[in-house]
């Protein structure tokens, strides 16, 4: 079980080489297959996730959630997807058409790119990048541009307001997000995510870096535009923020990308702080799935507990609390490592 | 400590997560209603005394009824009772006001109808109620009436046979008697009228007979004049 997927991949490459393909081309084709698998998994995953979020939020409010279509309403999201696909695609006449239309595509592409570096099991990643963590952070921050494009292209004050908010929010939270991961990088001594997982062989980083874990969690919530930091959408004040003018499948793409981001960030969190694919008994790829879903459930829990906070509070929280705390964490980690070396423990 | 409230909040939602759902699965499962729930307004025709308190107490003019006053009793007879339910605001004032408890709300809350007319409910007087009344009140009246009718018939026959003798009791001049008897022979209605009055009220009969005579005299005079011209 453990090497199910890796063995499949080697078998596929071997088969292609016996067919007379050069090893380079076989690798390229394998990469393509990996991408297709990832996109399929993402899409299917979203269907489950949206159902899960609706169910979980219902349970938090003592409701039943979707329960009509199929057992436990599991087909509800599929019905929603069909509805969204068949909806009219409206492009506002005053919109900047090119920007308006490319924004959702850009958003989803950026979101899918995040999966390139996440180790989904032992030796299971699309590319084993030696700056994987850096790649992830920089790709994650690109989604700001997509939101800004959507807000600007819509030519609507709500959209623009949502976009401006999202830019301000994401730039502010990018800093504590990166800083909190720095402590982990200092301990493991690598930006390669497989190395970081390997470094958690004995002890998870959540225990060594609890402050970093907390700051990362908060900053990630803001990065994901999830409640209580969902200011850019803020249905009640901004009628959907940057997504106001979008309909049908274009809107669904944003939705898809948001959940894709959610899974990616949760997977990164599981990888960096919760030991990644490491775990006893079960195969590694199952462990990362379990951990990722655990983190996602915590995200749901937080979203359905706290009310949305005010924009200025959000900004001051980032600059006055999270940035100093994460900087302090780096200092503490550095001092700890120095102390450790001085004592000869490591 | 700062942030304590956040943890408390998370605890509260977690507690609710594991509690039983309160969603009512209507229409699969009917909801349990409180005993005093105000659903559809019901009316009991038999109990109503047509006092009109409900109509007066309703702020929205939902209620109305029709009555009939019968000749031989002071009681109003309720013919129909209408509840124009679309305007009802379930204030319960009519129910509280009714002295006979004919109005009450039941637990039926599925009040939507396909057409606007369906929501207006008219209660008509049930047939059994009238049957009961007839059984004790109506026959007596009938007997009296039929007795009178027989007398009148007898009188009419006597009048047609021998008018002079009977009319002599009411009219003094020979000429008048002659005119009236001629009139009665040519017109049965006049005869019927006089016969009826003779049975019921003799004085009035005399007056009416005199009236007929003067009228007939006038007619004849006019006819003569018309002929001359
Ligand atoms: S409940 Fe109120 S509004 Fe409805 S019929 Fe009775 S008095 Fe009128
Ligand atoms: S108050 Fe009661 S008894 Fe009186 S008319 Fe109304 S329903 Fe009939």
GROMACS .gro file of C-alpha atoms in nm, chain A residues 81-273:
model
  193
   81UNK     CA    1  -2.231   2.250  -0.993
   82UNK     CA    2  -2.478   2.161  -1.270
   83UNK     CA    3  -2.681   2.467  -1.183
   84UNK     CA    4  -2.376   2.691  -1.200
   85UNK     CA    5  -2.264   2.539  -1.530
   86UNK     CA    6  -2.598   2.605  -1.693
   87UNK     CA    7  -2.633   2.961  -1.566
   88UNK     CA    8  -2.611   3.257  -1.797
   89UNK     CA    9  -2.266   3.407  -1.824
   90UNK     CA   10  -2.305   3.781  -1.775
   91UNK     CA   11  -2.024   4.022  -1.852
   92UNK     CA   12  -2.108   4.379  -1.749
   93UNK     CA   13  -2.099   4.613  -2.047
   94UNK     CA   14  -1.878   4.862  -1.865
   95UNK     CA   15  -1.633   4.596  -1.749
   96UNK     CA   16  -1.279   4.573  -1.873
   97UNK     CA   17  -1.354   4.253  -2.063
   98UNK     CA   18  -1.004   4.107  -2.087
   99UNK     CA   19  -0.919   4.158  -1.722
  100UNK     CA   20  -1.267   4.056  -1.613
  101UNK     CA   21  -1.248   3.727  -1.799
  102UNK     CA   22  -0.889   3.634  -1.716
  103UNK     CA   23  -0.915   3.703  -1.342
  104UNK     CA   24  -1.094   3.377  -1.246
  105UNK     CA   25  -0.865   3.171  -1.468
  106UNK     CA   26  -0.560   3.333  -1.318
  107UNK     CA   27  -0.692   3.270  -0.969
  108UNK     CA   28  -0.752   2.901  -1.025
  109UNK     CA   29  -0.421   2.849  -1.206
  110UNK     CA   30  -0.232   3.009  -0.919
  111UNK     CA   31  -0.424   2.794  -0.673
  112UNK     CA   32  -0.346   2.474  -0.860
  113UNK     CA   33   0.023   2.569  -0.883
  114UNK     CA   34   0.045   2.547  -0.505
  115UNK     CA   35   0.014   2.169  -0.526
  116UNK     CA   36   0.337   2.139  -0.720
  117UNK     CA   37   0.557   2.126  -0.412
  118UNK     CA   38   0.340   1.967  -0.146
  119UNK     CA   39   0.463   1.619  -0.061
  120UNK     CA   40   0.158   1.400  -0.075
  121UNK     CA   41   0.334   1.096   0.060
  122UNK     CA   42   0.676   0.944   0.075
  123UNK     CA   43   0.844   1.050  -0.249
  124UNK     CA   44   0.514   1.175  -0.385
  125UNK     CA   45   0.535   1.527  -0.514
  126UNK     CA   46   0.510   1.673  -0.859
  127UNK     CA   47   0.848   1.846  -0.839
  128UNK     CA   48   1.096   1.805  -0.559
  129UNK     CA   49   1.194   2.170  -0.544
  130UNK     CA   50   1.475   2.274  -0.311
  131UNK     CA   51   1.302   2.607  -0.245
  132UNK     CA   52   0.959   2.451  -0.215
  133UNK     CA   53   0.844   2.656   0.080
  134UNK     CA   54   0.949   2.983  -0.082
  135UNK     CA   55   0.771   2.879  -0.401
  136UNK     CA   56   0.456   2.806  -0.206
  137UNK     CA   57   0.456   3.141  -0.026
  138UNK     CA   58   0.522   3.342  -0.340
  139UNK     CA   59   0.260   3.153  -0.542
  140UNK     CA   60   0.012   3.199  -0.260
  141UNK     CA   61   0.056   3.574  -0.260
  142UNK     CA   62  -0.009   3.589  -0.635
  143UNK     CA   63  -0.378   3.528  -0.576
  144UNK     CA   64  -0.398   3.891  -0.458
  145UNK     CA   65  -0.340   3.997  -0.815
  146UNK     CA   66  -0.630   3.783  -0.934
  147UNK     CA   67  -0.860   3.944  -0.682
  148UNK     CA   68  -0.738   4.290  -0.777
  149UNK     CA   69  -0.798   4.208  -1.144
  150UNK     CA   70  -1.150   4.091  -1.066
  151UNK     CA   71  -1.225   4.400  -0.860
  152UNK     CA   72  -1.080   4.644  -1.108
  153UNK     CA   73  -1.217   4.474  -1.416
  154UNK     CA   74  -1.573   4.462  -1.286
  155UNK     CA   75  -1.604   4.842  -1.282
  156UNK     CA   76  -1.817   4.823  -0.970
  157UNK     CA   77  -1.754   5.006  -0.647
  158UNK     CA   78  -1.824   4.702  -0.432
  159UNK     CA   79  -1.586   4.493  -0.636
  160UNK     CA   80  -1.315   4.754  -0.619
  161UNK     CA   81  -1.364   4.798  -0.247
  162UNK     CA   82  -1.335   4.422  -0.198
  163UNK     CA   83  -1.023   4.413  -0.414
  164UNK     CA   84  -0.861   4.699  -0.226
  165UNK     CA   85  -0.938   4.532   0.101
  166UNK     CA   86  -0.798   4.202  -0.015
  167UNK     CA   87  -0.476   4.364  -0.133
  168UNK     CA   88  -0.429   4.549   0.193
  169UNK     CA   89  -0.511   4.239   0.393
  170UNK     CA   90  -0.296   3.999   0.199
  171UNK     CA   91   0.009   4.223   0.191
  172UNK     CA   92  -0.016   4.275   0.565
  173UNK     CA   93  -0.060   3.908   0.646
  174UNK     CA   94   0.201   3.788   0.400
  175UNK     CA   95   0.469   3.913   0.638
  176UNK     CA   96   0.372   3.724   0.955
  177UNK     CA   97   0.293   3.424   0.736
  178UNK     CA   98   0.647   3.412   0.597
  179UNK     CA   99   0.807   3.503   0.930
  180UNK     CA  100   0.626   3.228   1.115
  181UNK     CA  101   0.754   2.971   0.868
  182UNK     CA  102   1.107   3.105   0.911
  183UNK     CA  103   1.140   2.945   1.253
  184UNK     CA  104   1.071   2.604   1.102
  185UNK     CA  105   1.319   2.668   0.824
  186UNK     CA  106   1.585   2.764   1.080
  187UNK     CA  107   1.541   2.440   1.270
  188UNK     CA  108   1.521   2.209   0.973
  189UNK     CA  109   1.785   2.404   0.782
  190UNK     CA  110   1.607   2.359   0.450
  191UNK     CA  111   1.338   2.509   0.228
  192UNK     CA  112   1.268   2.173   0.071
  193UNK     CA  113   0.939   2.043   0.203
  194UNK     CA  114   1.049   1.678   0.194
  195UNK     CA  115   1.347   1.774   0.412
  196UNK     CA  116   1.117   1.957   0.652
  197UNK     CA  117   0.900   1.648   0.681
  198UNK     CA  118   1.205   1.435   0.738
  199UNK     CA  119   1.322   1.673   1.012
  200UNK     CA  120   0.999   1.600   1.202
  201UNK     CA  121   1.092   1.236   1.235
  202UNK     CA  122   1.115   1.252   1.614
  203UNK     CA  123   0.906   1.550   1.710
  204UNK     CA  124   0.650   1.759   1.523
  205UNK     CA  125   0.728   2.126   1.474
  206UNK     CA  126   0.398   2.223   1.632
  207UNK     CA  127   0.557   2.134   1.965
  208UNK     CA  128   0.888   2.307   1.892
  209UNK     CA  129   0.722   2.610   1.734
  210UNK     CA  130   0.381   2.662   1.899
  211UNK     CA  131   0.389   3.040   1.853
  212UNK     CA  132   0.479   3.003   1.488
  213UNK     CA  133   0.198   2.753   1.446
  214UNK     CA  134  -0.053   2.994   1.592
  215UNK     CA  135   0.065   3.296   1.393
  216UNK     CA  136   0.073   3.088   1.077
  217UNK     CA  137  -0.281   2.967   1.140
  218UNK     CA  138  -0.410   3.321   1.190
  219UNK     CA  139  -0.221   3.463   0.896
  220UNK     CA  140  -0.334   3.173   0.676
  221UNK     CA  141  -0.697   3.236   0.767
  222UNK     CA  142  -0.652   3.594   0.652
  223UNK     CA  143  -0.468   3.483   0.338
  224UNK     CA  144  -0.752   3.248   0.252
  225UNK     CA  145  -1.013   3.521   0.296
  226UNK     CA  146  -1.194   3.297   0.535
  227UNK     CA  147  -1.404   3.402   0.829
  228UNK     CA  148  -1.347   3.584   1.059
  229UNK     CA  149  -1.115   3.759   0.813
  230UNK     CA  150  -1.339   3.742   0.505
  231UNK     CA  151  -1.340   4.117   0.457
  232UNK     CA  152  -1.276   4.107   0.080
  233UNK     CA  153  -1.600   3.917   0.026
  234UNK     CA  154  -1.807   4.036   0.318
  235UNK     CA  155  -2.145   3.945   0.171
  236UNK     CA  156  -2.327   4.162   0.421
  237UNK     CA  157  -2.134   4.483   0.353
  238UNK     CA  158  -1.986   4.441   0.007
  239UNK     CA  159  -2.243   4.211  -0.158
  240UNK     CA  160  -1.967   3.966  -0.240
  241UNK     CA  161  -1.669   4.201  -0.282
  242UNK     CA  162  -1.459   4.128  -0.588
  243UNK     CA  163  -1.700   3.854  -0.697
  244UNK     CA  164  -2.005   4.081  -0.709
  245UNK     CA  165  -2.031   4.098  -1.088
  246UNK     CA  166  -1.945   3.738  -1.159
  247UNK     CA  167  -2.206   3.481  -1.252
  248UNK     CA  168  -2.229   3.116  -1.337
  249UNK     CA  169  -1.909   2.928  -1.401
  250UNK     CA  170  -1.682   3.229  -1.368
  251UNK     CA  171  -1.804   3.281  -1.017
  252UNK     CA  172  -1.776   2.909  -0.953
  253UNK     CA  173  -1.411   2.923  -1.058
  254UNK     CA  174  -1.342   3.173  -0.781
  255UNK     CA  175  -1.521   2.950  -0.540
  256UNK     CA  176  -1.325   2.651  -0.664
  257UNK     CA  177  -1.000   2.840  -0.630
  258UNK     CA  178  -1.079   2.946  -0.276
  259UNK     CA  179  -1.136   2.589  -0.169
  260UNK     CA  180  -0.831   2.478  -0.363
  261UNK     CA  181  -0.629   2.735  -0.170
  262UNK     CA  182  -0.783   2.612   0.152
  263UNK     CA  183  -0.674   2.255   0.086
  264UNK     CA  184  -0.329   2.365  -0.021
  265UNK     CA  185  -0.271   2.581   0.284
  266UNK     CA  186  -0.406   2.310   0.514
  267UNK     CA  187  -0.180   2.055   0.347
  268UNK     CA  188   0.117   2.287   0.393
  269UNK     CA  189   0.027   2.333   0.754
  270UNK     CA  190   0.009   1.958   0.802
  271UNK     CA  191   0.341   1.922   0.624
  272UNK     CA  192   0.530   2.193   0.805
  273UNK     CA  193   0.389   2.165   1.155
   0.00000   0.00000   0.00000
